[in-house]
mmCIF file with all atom_site columns, C-alpha atoms in Angstrom:
data_model
loop_
_atom_site.group_PDB
_atom_site.id
_atom_site.type_symbol
_atom_site.label_atom_id
_atom_site.label_alt_id
_atom_site.label_comp_id
_atom_site.label_asym_id
_atom_site.label_entity_id
_atom_site.label_seq_id
_atom_site.pdbx_PDB_ins_code
_atom_site.Cartn_x
_atom_site.Cartn_y
_atom_site.Cartn_z
_atom_site.occupancy
_atom_site.B_iso_or_equiv
_atom_site.pdbx_formal_charge
_atom_site.auth_seq_id
_atom_site.auth_comp_id
_atom_site.auth_asym_id
_atom_site.auth_atom_id
_atom_site.pdbx_PDB_model_num
ATOM 1   C CA . MET A 1 1   ? -35.571 17.313  -22.225 1.00 62.00 ? 1   MET A CA 1
ATOM 2   C CA . THR A 1 2   ? -33.252 17.215  -19.226 1.00 67.00 ? 2   THR A CA 1
ATOM 3   C CA . THR A 1 3   ? -35.142 16.943  -15.957 1.00 80.00 ? 3   THR A CA 1
ATOM 4   C CA . ARG A 1 4   ? -34.276 18.702  -12.714 1.00 73.00 ? 4   ARG A CA 1
ATOM 5   C CA . ALA A 1 5   ? -33.330 15.342  -11.184 1.00 71.00 ? 5   ALA A CA 1
ATOM 6   C CA . GLN A 1 6   ? -30.924 14.633  -14.039 1.00 72.00 ? 6   GLN A CA 1
ATOM 7   C CA . LEU A 1 7   ? -29.303 18.034  -13.653 1.00 71.00 ? 7   LEU A CA 1
ATOM 8   C CA . SER A 1 8   ? -28.903 17.415  -9.940  1.00 75.00 ? 8   SER A CA 1
ATOM 9   C CA . GLN A 1 9   ? -27.315 14.017  -10.580 1.00 83.00 ? 9   GLN A CA 1
ATOM 10  C CA . GLU A 1 10  ? -24.909 15.501  -13.110 1.00 85.00 ? 10  GLU A CA 1
ATOM 11  C CA . ARG A 1 11  ? -23.957 18.307  -10.724 1.00 88.00 ? 11  ARG A CA 1
ATOM 12  C CA . SER A 1 12  ? -23.377 15.735  -7.990  1.00 87.00 ? 12  SER A CA 1
ATOM 13  C CA . ARG A 1 13  ? -21.191 13.621  -10.283 1.00 89.00 ? 13  ARG A CA 1
ATOM 14  C CA . LEU A 1 14  ? -19.115 16.642  -11.302 1.00 92.00 ? 14  LEU A CA 1
ATOM 15  C CA . ARG A 1 15  ? -18.542 17.643  -7.682  1.00 92.00 ? 15  ARG A CA 1
ATOM 16  C CA . ARG A 1 16  ? -17.465 14.119  -6.795  1.00 93.00 ? 16  ARG A CA 1
ATOM 17  C CA . ASP A 1 17  ? -15.066 14.099  -9.764  1.00 92.00 ? 17  ASP A CA 1
ATOM 18  C CA . GLU A 1 18  ? -13.648 17.454  -8.663  1.00 94.00 ? 18  GLU A CA 1
ATOM 19  C CA . LEU A 1 19  ? -12.989 16.076  -5.186  1.00 94.00 ? 19  LEU A CA 1
ATOM 20  C CA . VAL A 1 20  ? -11.296 12.976  -6.585  1.00 93.00 ? 20  VAL A CA 1
ATOM 21  C CA . ALA A 1 21  ? -9.098  15.084  -8.893  1.00 92.00 ? 21  ALA A CA 1
ATOM 22  C CA . ALA A 1 22  ? -8.158  17.394  -6.025  1.00 93.00 ? 22  ALA A CA 1
ATOM 23  C CA . ALA A 1 23  ? -7.246  14.421  -3.833  1.00 92.00 ? 23  ALA A CA 1
ATOM 24  C CA . ILE A 1 24  ? -4.884  13.049  -6.500  1.00 89.00 ? 24  ILE A CA 1
ATOM 25  C CA . GLU A 1 25  ? -3.209  16.444  -6.893  1.00 88.00 ? 25  GLU A CA 1
ATOM 26  C CA . LEU A 1 26  ? -2.649  16.713  -3.147  1.00 90.00 ? 26  LEU A CA 1
ATOM 27  C CA . PHE A 1 27  ? -1.429  13.130  -2.952  1.00 88.00 ? 27  PHE A CA 1
ATOM 28  C CA . ALA A 1 28  ? 1.093   13.843  -5.721  1.00 82.00 ? 28  ALA A CA 1
ATOM 29  C CA . GLU A 1 29  ? 2.355   16.903  -3.842  1.00 84.00 ? 29  GLU A CA 1
ATOM 30  C CA . GLY A 1 30  ? 2.558   15.571  -0.313  1.00 86.00 ? 30  GLY A CA 1
ATOM 31  C CA . GLY A 1 31  ? 1.498   11.951  -0.050  1.00 84.00 ? 31  GLY A CA 1
ATOM 32  C CA . ALA A 1 32  ? -1.421  10.576  1.940   1.00 85.00 ? 32  ALA A CA 1
ATOM 33  C CA . ARG A 1 33  ? -0.892  13.007  4.825   1.00 88.00 ? 33  ARG A CA 1
ATOM 34  C CA . ALA A 1 34  ? -1.654  15.941  2.539   1.00 91.00 ? 34  ALA A CA 1
ATOM 35  C CA . VAL A 1 35  ? -5.098  14.541  1.711   1.00 92.00 ? 35  VAL A CA 1
ATOM 36  C CA . THR A 1 36  ? -7.426  15.964  4.356   1.00 93.00 ? 36  THR A CA 1
ATOM 37  C CA . HIS A 1 37  ? -11.098 16.919  4.135   1.00 94.00 ? 37  HIS A CA 1
ATOM 38  C CA . ARG A 1 38  ? -10.331 20.618  4.400   1.00 94.00 ? 38  ARG A CA 1
ATOM 39  C CA . ALA A 1 39  ? -7.420  20.565  1.957   1.00 95.00 ? 39  ALA A CA 1
ATOM 40  C CA . VAL A 1 40  ? -9.354  18.598  -0.666  1.00 95.00 ? 40  VAL A CA 1
ATOM 41  C CA . ALA A 1 41  ? -12.392 20.862  -0.456  1.00 95.00 ? 41  ALA A CA 1
ATOM 42  C CA . ARG A 1 42  ? -10.191 23.965  -0.672  1.00 96.00 ? 42  ARG A CA 1
ATOM 43  C CA . ARG A 1 43  ? -8.320  22.611  -3.705  1.00 96.00 ? 43  ARG A CA 1
ATOM 44  C CA . ALA A 1 44  ? -11.595 21.736  -5.429  1.00 95.00 ? 44  ALA A CA 1
ATOM 45  C CA . GLY A 1 45  ? -13.047 25.163  -4.639  1.00 94.00 ? 45  GLY A CA 1
ATOM 46  C CA . LEU A 1 46  ? -15.954 23.658  -2.728  1.00 93.00 ? 46  LEU A CA 1
ATOM 47  C CA . PRO A 1 47  ? -17.386 24.217  0.775   1.00 93.00 ? 47  PRO A CA 1
ATOM 48  C CA . PRO A 1 48  ? -15.484 22.413  3.589   1.00 89.00 ? 48  PRO A CA 1
ATOM 49  C CA . ALA A 1 49  ? -18.346 20.025  4.334   1.00 90.00 ? 49  ALA A CA 1
ATOM 50  C CA . THR A 1 50  ? -18.561 18.779  0.750   1.00 92.00 ? 50  THR A CA 1
ATOM 51  C CA . THR A 1 51  ? -16.092 15.907  1.177   1.00 93.00 ? 51  THR A CA 1
ATOM 52  C CA . THR A 1 52  ? -17.963 14.393  4.134   1.00 93.00 ? 52  THR A CA 1
ATOM 53  C CA . TYR A 1 53  ? -21.195 14.568  2.126   1.00 92.00 ? 53  TYR A CA 1
ATOM 54  C CA . TYR A 1 54  ? -19.785 12.388  -0.642  1.00 92.00 ? 54  TYR A CA 1
ATOM 55  C CA . PHE A 1 55  ? -17.279 10.264  1.282   1.00 93.00 ? 55  PHE A CA 1
ATOM 56  C CA . ALA A 1 56  ? -17.680 8.634   4.675   1.00 91.00 ? 56  ALA A CA 1
ATOM 57  C CA . SER A 1 57  ? -13.992 9.046   5.504   1.00 92.00 ? 57  SER A CA 1
ATOM 58  C CA . ILE A 1 58  ? -10.797 10.543  4.124   1.00 90.00 ? 58  ILE A CA 1
ATOM 59  C CA . GLU A 1 59  ? -9.574  6.966   3.590   1.00 90.00 ? 59  GLU A CA 1
ATOM 60  C CA . GLU A 1 60  ? -12.546 6.277   1.331   1.00 92.00 ? 60  GLU A CA 1
ATOM 61  C CA . LEU A 1 61  ? -11.858 9.477   -0.619  1.00 92.00 ? 61  LEU A CA 1
ATOM 62  C CA . LEU A 1 62  ? -8.176  8.650   -1.081  1.00 89.00 ? 62  LEU A CA 1
ATOM 63  C CA . ARG A 1 63  ? -8.998  5.083   -2.083  1.00 89.00 ? 63  ARG A CA 1
ATOM 64  C CA . GLU A 1 64  ? -11.469 6.323   -4.688  1.00 91.00 ? 64  GLU A CA 1
ATOM 65  C CA . ALA A 1 65  ? -8.925  8.825   -6.001  1.00 89.00 ? 65  ALA A CA 1
ATOM 66  C CA . LEU A 1 66  ? -6.256  6.149   -6.379  1.00 87.00 ? 66  LEU A CA 1
ATOM 67  C CA . ARG A 1 67  ? -8.736  3.747   -7.974  1.00 87.00 ? 67  ARG A CA 1
ATOM 68  C CA . ASP A 1 68  ? -9.830  6.430   -10.428 1.00 88.00 ? 68  ASP A CA 1
ATOM 69  C CA . HIS A 1 69  ? -6.246  7.228   -11.404 1.00 84.00 ? 69  HIS A CA 1
ATOM 70  C CA . ILE A 1 70  ? -5.397  3.566   -11.950 1.00 83.00 ? 70  ILE A CA 1
ATOM 71  C CA . GLY A 1 71  ? -8.555  3.157   -14.015 1.00 82.00 ? 71  GLY A CA 1
ATOM 72  C CA . ARG A 1 72  ? -7.632  6.091   -16.232 1.00 81.00 ? 72  ARG A CA 1
ATOM 73  C CA . TRP A 1 73  ? -4.155  4.678   -16.790 1.00 76.00 ? 73  TRP A CA 1
ATOM 74  C CA . ARG A 1 74  ? -5.627  1.321   -17.746 1.00 74.00 ? 74  ARG A CA 1
ATOM 75  C CA . ALA A 1 75  ? -7.986  3.048   -20.171 1.00 76.00 ? 75  ALA A CA 1
ATOM 76  C CA . SER A 1 76  ? -5.018  4.770   -21.832 1.00 71.00 ? 76  SER A CA 1
ATOM 77  C CA . LEU A 1 77  ? -3.358  1.372   -22.237 1.00 67.00 ? 77  LEU A CA 1
ATOM 78  C CA . ASP A 1 78  ? -6.510  -0.023  -23.807 1.00 67.00 ? 78  ASP A CA 1
ATOM 79  C CA . THR A 1 79  ? -6.422  2.826   -26.318 1.00 67.00 ? 79  THR A CA 1
ATOM 80  C CA . LEU A 1 80  ? -2.783  2.145   -27.138 1.00 61.00 ? 80  LEU A CA 1
ATOM 81  C CA . ALA A 1 81  ? -3.598  -1.534  -27.620 1.00 60.00 ? 81  ALA A CA 1
ATOM 82  C CA . GLY A 1 82  ? -5.471  -0.574  -30.787 1.00 57.00 ? 82  GLY A CA 1
ATOM 83  C CA . PHE A 1 83  ? -2.262  0.046   -32.722 1.00 52.00 ? 83  PHE A CA 1
ATOM 84  C CA . ASP A 1 84  ? -1.895  -1.363  -36.239 1.00 49.00 ? 84  ASP A CA 1
ATOM 85  C CA . SER A 1 85  ? -1.039  -5.012  -35.714 1.00 47.00 ? 85  SER A CA 1
ATOM 86  C CA . GLY A 1 86  ? -0.922  -6.081  -39.363 1.00 48.00 ? 86  GLY A CA 1
ATOM 87  C CA . PRO A 1 87  ? 1.916   -8.238  -40.747 1.00 44.00 ? 87  PRO A CA 1
ATOM 88  C CA . ARG A 1 88  ? 5.306   -6.595  -40.409 1.00 48.00 ? 88  ARG A CA 1
ATOM 89  C CA . THR A 1 89  ? 8.927   -7.482  -40.949 1.00 47.00 ? 89  THR A CA 1
ATOM 90  C CA . LEU A 1 90  ? 10.524  -8.267  -37.617 1.00 43.00 ? 90  LEU A CA 1
ATOM 91  C CA . ARG A 1 91  ? 13.074  -5.732  -36.461 1.00 54.00 ? 91  ARG A CA 1
ATOM 92  C CA . VAL A 1 92  ? 14.184  -5.467  -32.858 1.00 51.00 ? 92  VAL A CA 1
ATOM 93  C CA . SER A 1 93  ? 14.545  -1.724  -33.437 1.00 55.00 ? 93  SER A CA 1
ATOM 94  C CA . ASP A 1 94  ? 10.751  -1.534  -33.935 1.00 54.00 ? 94  ASP A CA 1
ATOM 95  C CA . VAL A 1 95  ? 10.053  -2.549  -30.348 1.00 52.00 ? 95  VAL A CA 1
ATOM 96  C CA . THR A 1 96  ? 12.179  -0.214  -28.287 1.00 56.00 ? 96  THR A CA 1
ATOM 97  C CA . PRO A 1 97  ? 11.198  3.222   -29.677 1.00 57.00 ? 97  PRO A CA 1
ATOM 98  C CA . THR A 1 98  ? 7.516   2.442   -29.176 1.00 55.00 ? 98  THR A CA 1
ATOM 99  C CA . ILE A 1 99  ? 7.869   1.429   -25.529 1.00 56.00 ? 99  ILE A CA 1
ATOM 100 C CA . VAL A 1 100 ? 10.371  4.193   -24.777 1.00 56.00 ? 100 VAL A CA 1
ATOM 101 C CA . GLY A 1 101 ? 8.136   6.772   -26.415 1.00 56.00 ? 101 GLY A CA 1
ATOM 102 C CA . VAL A 1 102 ? 5.027   5.758   -24.510 1.00 54.00 ? 102 VAL A CA 1
ATOM 103 C CA . PHE A 1 103 ? 6.430   5.011   -21.066 1.00 52.00 ? 103 PHE A CA 1
ATOM 104 C CA . SER A 1 104 ? 9.890   6.496   -20.677 1.00 50.00 ? 104 SER A CA 1
ATOM 105 C CA . ALA A 1 105 ? 9.590   9.834   -22.460 1.00 49.00 ? 105 ALA A CA 1
ATOM 106 C CA . ARG A 1 106 ? 6.966   11.085  -20.009 1.00 61.00 ? 106 ARG A CA 1
ATOM 107 C CA . GLY A 1 107 ? 8.233   13.635  -17.520 1.00 71.00 ? 107 GLY A CA 1
ATOM 108 C CA . PRO A 1 108 ? 9.894   12.393  -14.300 1.00 75.00 ? 108 PRO A CA 1
ATOM 109 C CA . GLU A 1 109 ? 7.185   14.090  -12.240 1.00 78.00 ? 109 GLU A CA 1
ATOM 110 C CA . VAL A 1 110 ? 4.594   11.864  -13.934 1.00 76.00 ? 110 VAL A CA 1
ATOM 111 C CA . ALA A 1 111 ? 6.717   8.802   -13.251 1.00 76.00 ? 111 ALA A CA 1
ATOM 112 C CA . ALA A 1 112 ? 7.001   9.859   -9.597  1.00 79.00 ? 112 ALA A CA 1
ATOM 113 C CA . LEU A 1 113 ? 3.230   10.143  -9.313  1.00 79.00 ? 113 LEU A CA 1
ATOM 114 C CA . GLU A 1 114 ? 2.719   6.713   -10.900 1.00 78.00 ? 114 GLU A CA 1
ATOM 115 C CA . LEU A 1 115 ? 5.244   5.101   -8.578  1.00 82.00 ? 115 LEU A CA 1
ATOM 116 C CA . SER A 1 116 ? 3.740   6.658   -5.449  1.00 84.00 ? 116 SER A CA 1
ATOM 117 C CA . ILE A 1 117 ? 0.227   5.684   -6.499  1.00 84.00 ? 117 ILE A CA 1
ATOM 118 C CA . TYR A 1 118 ? 1.158   2.079   -7.172  1.00 83.00 ? 118 TYR A CA 1
ATOM 119 C CA . LEU A 1 119 ? 3.062   1.786   -3.917  1.00 85.00 ? 119 LEU A CA 1
ATOM 120 C CA . ALA A 1 120 ? 0.074   3.210   -2.044  1.00 86.00 ? 120 ALA A CA 1
ATOM 121 C CA . ALA A 1 121 ? -2.294  0.890   -3.894  1.00 84.00 ? 121 ALA A CA 1
ATOM 122 C CA . THR A 1 122 ? -0.270  -2.228  -3.141  1.00 85.00 ? 122 THR A CA 1
ATOM 123 C CA . ARG A 1 123 ? -0.408  -1.384  0.562   1.00 85.00 ? 123 ARG A CA 1
ATOM 124 C CA . ASP A 1 124 ? -4.209  -1.170  0.426   1.00 85.00 ? 124 ASP A CA 1
ATOM 125 C CA . GLU A 1 125 ? -5.873  -4.576  0.234   1.00 86.00 ? 125 GLU A CA 1
ATOM 126 C CA . ALA A 1 126 ? -8.917  -3.044  -1.460  1.00 82.00 ? 126 ALA A CA 1
ATOM 127 C CA . LEU A 1 127 ? -6.744  -1.632  -4.262  1.00 84.00 ? 127 LEU A CA 1
ATOM 128 C CA . ARG A 1 128 ? -4.058  -4.296  -4.623  1.00 87.00 ? 128 ARG A CA 1
ATOM 129 C CA . ASP A 1 129 ? -5.947  -6.309  -7.225  1.00 87.00 ? 129 ASP A CA 1
ATOM 130 C CA . GLU A 1 130 ? -6.654  -3.191  -9.300  1.00 83.00 ? 130 GLU A CA 1
ATOM 131 C CA . ALA A 1 131 ? -2.987  -2.193  -9.249  1.00 85.00 ? 131 ALA A CA 1
ATOM 132 C CA . ALA A 1 132 ? -1.996  -5.704  -10.309 1.00 87.00 ? 132 ALA A CA 1
ATOM 133 C CA . SER A 1 133 ? -4.621  -5.627  -13.059 1.00 85.00 ? 133 SER A CA 1
ATOM 134 C CA . ALA A 1 134 ? -3.178  -2.372  -14.427 1.00 82.00 ? 134 ALA A CA 1
ATOM 135 C CA . LEU A 1 135 ? 0.286   -3.918  -14.562 1.00 84.00 ? 135 LEU A CA 1
ATOM 136 C CA . ARG A 1 136 ? -1.169  -6.944  -16.331 1.00 87.00 ? 136 ARG A CA 1
ATOM 137 C CA . SER A 1 137 ? -2.645  -4.532  -18.865 1.00 83.00 ? 137 SER A CA 1
ATOM 138 C CA . PHE A 1 138 ? 0.859   -3.216  -19.517 1.00 83.00 ? 138 PHE A CA 1
ATOM 139 C CA . GLU A 1 139 ? 2.100   -6.768  -20.031 1.00 88.00 ? 139 GLU A CA 1
ATOM 140 C CA . GLN A 1 140 ? -0.766  -7.573  -22.394 1.00 86.00 ? 140 GLN A CA 1
ATOM 141 C CA . LEU A 1 141 ? -0.071  -4.425  -24.399 1.00 82.00 ? 141 LEU A CA 1
ATOM 142 C CA . THR A 1 142 ? 3.598   -5.361  -24.665 1.00 84.00 ? 142 THR A CA 1
ATOM 143 C CA . ILE A 1 143 ? 2.682   -8.906  -25.678 1.00 88.00 ? 143 ILE A CA 1
ATOM 144 C CA . GLY A 1 144 ? 0.514   -7.422  -28.433 1.00 83.00 ? 144 GLY A CA 1
ATOM 145 C CA . TRP A 1 145 ? 3.404   -5.356  -29.767 1.00 79.00 ? 145 TRP A CA 1
ATOM 146 C CA . LEU A 1 146 ? 5.796   -8.297  -29.669 1.00 84.00 ? 146 LEU A CA 1
ATOM 147 C CA . THR A 1 147 ? 3.285   -10.638 -31.299 1.00 85.00 ? 147 THR A CA 1
ATOM 148 C CA . ALA A 1 148 ? 2.712   -8.183  -34.148 1.00 78.00 ? 148 ALA A CA 1
ATOM 149 C CA . LEU A 1 149 ? 6.448   -8.115  -34.700 1.00 77.00 ? 149 LEU A CA 1
ATOM 150 C CA . GLY A 1 150 ? 6.647   -11.896 -34.818 1.00 82.00 ? 150 GLY A CA 1
ATOM 151 C CA . VAL A 1 151 ? 8.556   -12.377 -31.554 1.00 86.00 ? 151 VAL A CA 1
ATOM 152 C CA . PRO A 1 152 ? 8.095   -15.994 -30.365 1.00 90.00 ? 152 PRO A CA 1
ATOM 153 C CA . THR A 1 153 ? 6.709   -16.700 -26.863 1.00 92.00 ? 153 THR A CA 1
ATOM 154 C CA . PRO A 1 154 ? 6.258   -12.973 -26.150 1.00 92.00 ? 154 PRO A CA 1
ATOM 155 C CA . GLU A 1 155 ? 4.647   -13.646 -22.773 1.00 92.00 ? 155 GLU A CA 1
ATOM 156 C CA . ARG A 1 156 ? 8.055   -14.771 -21.477 1.00 90.00 ? 156 ARG A CA 1
ATOM 157 C CA . LEU A 1 157 ? 9.579   -11.419 -22.408 1.00 91.00 ? 157 LEU A CA 1
ATOM 158 C CA . ALA A 1 158 ? 6.807   -8.990  -21.417 1.00 91.00 ? 158 ALA A CA 1
ATOM 159 C CA . GLY A 1 159 ? 7.483   -9.267  -17.681 1.00 90.00 ? 159 GLY A CA 1
ATOM 160 C CA . ALA A 1 160 ? 11.165  -8.445  -18.153 1.00 91.00 ? 160 ALA A CA 1
ATOM 161 C CA . LEU A 1 161 ? 10.277  -5.374  -20.214 1.00 87.00 ? 161 LEU A CA 1
ATOM 162 C CA . LEU A 1 162 ? 7.861   -4.210  -17.504 1.00 86.00 ? 162 LEU A CA 1
ATOM 163 C CA . THR A 1 163 ? 10.590  -4.631  -14.883 1.00 89.00 ? 163 THR A CA 1
ATOM 164 C CA . ALA A 1 164 ? 12.998  -2.570  -16.990 1.00 88.00 ? 164 ALA A CA 1
ATOM 165 C CA . VAL A 1 165 ? 10.464  0.231   -17.432 1.00 82.00 ? 165 VAL A CA 1
ATOM 166 C CA . ALA A 1 166 ? 9.601   0.299   -13.717 1.00 84.00 ? 166 ALA A CA 1
ATOM 167 C CA . GLY A 1 167 ? 13.266  0.286   -12.744 1.00 87.00 ? 167 GLY A CA 1
ATOM 168 C CA . THR A 1 168 ? 13.984  3.182   -15.066 1.00 84.00 ? 168 THR A CA 1
ATOM 169 C CA . ALA A 1 169 ? 11.052  5.133   -13.614 1.00 82.00 ? 169 ALA A CA 1
ATOM 170 C CA . LEU A 1 170 ? 12.530  4.616   -10.143 1.00 86.00 ? 170 LEU A CA 1
ATOM 171 C CA . ARG A 1 171 ? 16.045  5.627   -11.170 1.00 87.00 ? 171 ARG A CA 1
ATOM 172 C CA . ARG A 1 172 ? 14.807  8.783   -12.892 1.00 85.00 ? 172 ARG A CA 1
ATOM 173 C CA . GLN A 1 173 ? 13.720  10.140  -9.514  1.00 86.00 ? 173 GLN A CA 1
ATOM 174 C CA . SER A 1 174 ? 17.349  10.311  -8.370  1.00 87.00 ? 174 SER A CA 1
ATOM 175 C CA . GLY A 1 175 ? 18.437  12.515  -11.261 1.00 87.00 ? 175 GLY A CA 1
ATOM 176 C CA . LEU A 1 176 ? 21.458  10.237  -11.703 1.00 89.00 ? 176 LEU A CA 1
ATOM 177 C CA . TYR A 1 177 ? 21.286  10.672  -15.465 1.00 87.00 ? 177 TYR A CA 1
ATOM 178 C CA . SER A 1 178 ? 19.840  13.333  -17.714 1.00 86.00 ? 178 SER A CA 1
ATOM 179 C CA . GLU A 1 179 ? 16.524  12.652  -19.436 1.00 80.00 ? 179 GLU A CA 1
ATOM 180 C CA . THR A 1 180 ? 18.347  12.150  -22.746 1.00 80.00 ? 180 THR A CA 1
ATOM 181 C CA . GLU A 1 181 ? 20.711  9.648   -21.145 1.00 86.00 ? 181 GLU A CA 1
ATOM 182 C CA . GLU A 1 182 ? 17.811  7.830   -19.481 1.00 83.00 ? 182 GLU A CA 1
ATOM 183 C CA . ALA A 1 183 ? 16.021  7.474   -22.820 1.00 79.00 ? 183 ALA A CA 1
ATOM 184 C CA . GLU A 1 184 ? 19.189  6.122   -24.427 1.00 82.00 ? 184 GLU A CA 1
ATOM 185 C CA . ARG A 1 185 ? 19.790  3.657   -21.588 1.00 87.00 ? 185 ARG A CA 1
ATOM 186 C CA . MET A 1 186 ? 16.185  2.510   -21.675 1.00 82.00 ? 186 MET A CA 1
ATOM 187 C CA . SER A 1 187 ? 16.372  1.924   -25.419 1.00 81.00 ? 187 SER A CA 1
ATOM 188 C CA . GLU A 1 188 ? 19.620  -0.031  -25.053 1.00 87.00 ? 188 GLU A CA 1
ATOM 189 C CA . THR A 1 189 ? 18.220  -2.149  -22.211 1.00 88.00 ? 189 THR A CA 1
ATOM 190 C CA . LEU A 1 190 ? 15.038  -3.050  -24.068 1.00 83.00 ? 190 LEU A CA 1
ATOM 191 C CA . ARG A 1 191 ? 16.954  -3.797  -27.261 1.00 85.00 ? 191 ARG A CA 1
ATOM 192 C CA . ASP A 1 192 ? 19.311  -6.089  -25.320 1.00 89.00 ? 192 ASP A CA 1
ATOM 193 C CA . LEU A 1 193 ? 16.402  -7.911  -23.681 1.00 90.00 ? 193 LEU A CA 1
ATOM 194 C CA . VAL A 1 194 ? 14.559  -8.452  -26.957 1.00 87.00 ? 194 VAL A CA 1
ATOM 195 C CA . GLY A 1 195 ? 17.754  -9.458  -28.746 1.00 88.00 ? 195 GLY A CA 1
ATOM 196 C CA . ALA A 1 196 ? 18.706  -11.991 -26.065 1.00 89.00 ? 196 ALA A CA 1
ATOM 197 C CA . HIS A 1 197 ? 15.191  -13.416 -26.155 1.00 90.00 ? 197 HIS A CA 1
ATOM 198 C CA . LEU A 1 198 ? 15.403  -13.887 -29.928 1.00 88.00 ? 198 LEU A CA 1
ATOM 199 C CA . LEU A 1 199 ? 18.836  -15.496 -29.770 1.00 88.00 ? 199 LEU A CA 1
ATOM 200 C CA . GLY A 1 200 ? 17.589  -18.071 -27.285 1.00 87.00 ? 200 GLY A CA 1
ATOM 201 C CA . ARG A 1 201 ? 18.947  -19.503 -24.068 1.00 85.00 ? 201 ARG A CA 1
ATOM 202 C CA . ASP A 1 202 ? 21.304  -21.997 -25.686 1.00 87.00 ? 202 ASP A CA 1
ATOM 203 C CA . VAL A 1 203 ? 23.104  -19.261 -27.615 1.00 87.00 ? 203 VAL A CA 1
ATOM 204 C CA . ILE A 1 204 ? 23.334  -17.040 -24.544 1.00 82.00 ? 204 ILE A CA 1
ATOM 205 C CA . ASP A 1 205 ? 24.596  -19.902 -22.356 1.00 83.00 ? 205 ASP A CA 1
ATOM 206 C CA . GLY A 1 206 ? 27.157  -20.760 -25.005 1.00 85.00 ? 206 GLY A CA 1
ATOM 207 C CA . ALA A 1 207 ? 28.382  -17.167 -25.175 1.00 82.00 ? 207 ALA A CA 1
ATOM 208 C CA . LEU A 1 208 ? 28.618  -16.905 -21.380 1.00 79.00 ? 208 LEU A CA 1
ATOM 209 C CA . ALA A 1 209 ? 30.447  -20.180 -21.076 1.00 83.00 ? 209 ALA A CA 1
ATOM 210 C CA . LYS A 1 210 ? 32.893  -19.175 -23.792 1.00 83.00 ? 210 LYS A CA 1
ATOM 211 C CA . THR A 1 211 ? 33.534  -15.746 -22.286 1.00 82.00 ? 211 THR A CA 1
ATOM 212 C CA . THR A 1 212 ? 33.411  -16.303 -18.539 1.00 77.00 ? 212 THR A CA 1
ATOM 213 C CA . GLY A 1 213 ? 32.800  -19.984 -17.939 1.00 69.00 ? 213 GLY A CA 1
ATOM 214 C CA . ALA A 1 214 ? 29.482  -19.065 -16.318 1.00 59.00 ? 214 ALA A CA 1
ATOM 215 C CA . SER A 1 215 ? 25.880  -19.829 -17.333 1.00 56.00 ? 215 SER A CA 1
ATOM 216 C CA . LEU A 1 216 ? 22.424  -18.434 -16.597 1.00 55.00 ? 216 LEU A CA 1
ATOM 217 C CA . ASP A 1 217 ? 21.898  -21.337 -14.187 1.00 58.00 ? 217 ASP A CA 1
#
């Protein structure tokens, strides 16, 4: 039987969650300046004094909202990490659609929110480690995919793939290319990166030297 104290605790937790969700929505719409006690309470449909009851300052509320969002993103990565990793025949074409589908095919407004949240988190010393941990989760997920496909030394490639995904997310905000074009360019970039990694540095250096007289050094 649920006690009155338990009901009160659950109601308190739900209100706190509502405030955190409202803060993220406001942050996405107008940045940190849009996150005020009054605005958050209004968005959550709660009395104006509710935010100060649960959070000592607006900075604490925003920090908790950013931390919660990063945590949810990490949890989604953990879920994706459970993909079927049984033996498979290596095909570079297996890698790119998976990463493009999960990270690039999301709407540009979602990418904008992720970018703004990570930038805000890296400027906050209390959140910097959590932001870095979330990015490491992305790298570990990518390493898992590459390992399942038989790609050697996948840890050397995962960082480059992360950089490509982040760069694409940034470029999408400009509207320079259509969403279809962005997906095609992302797929081509990832395929080129994986292909170059599989060919090896000696082959790439040889091709550069033959074509331009240059090398990766």
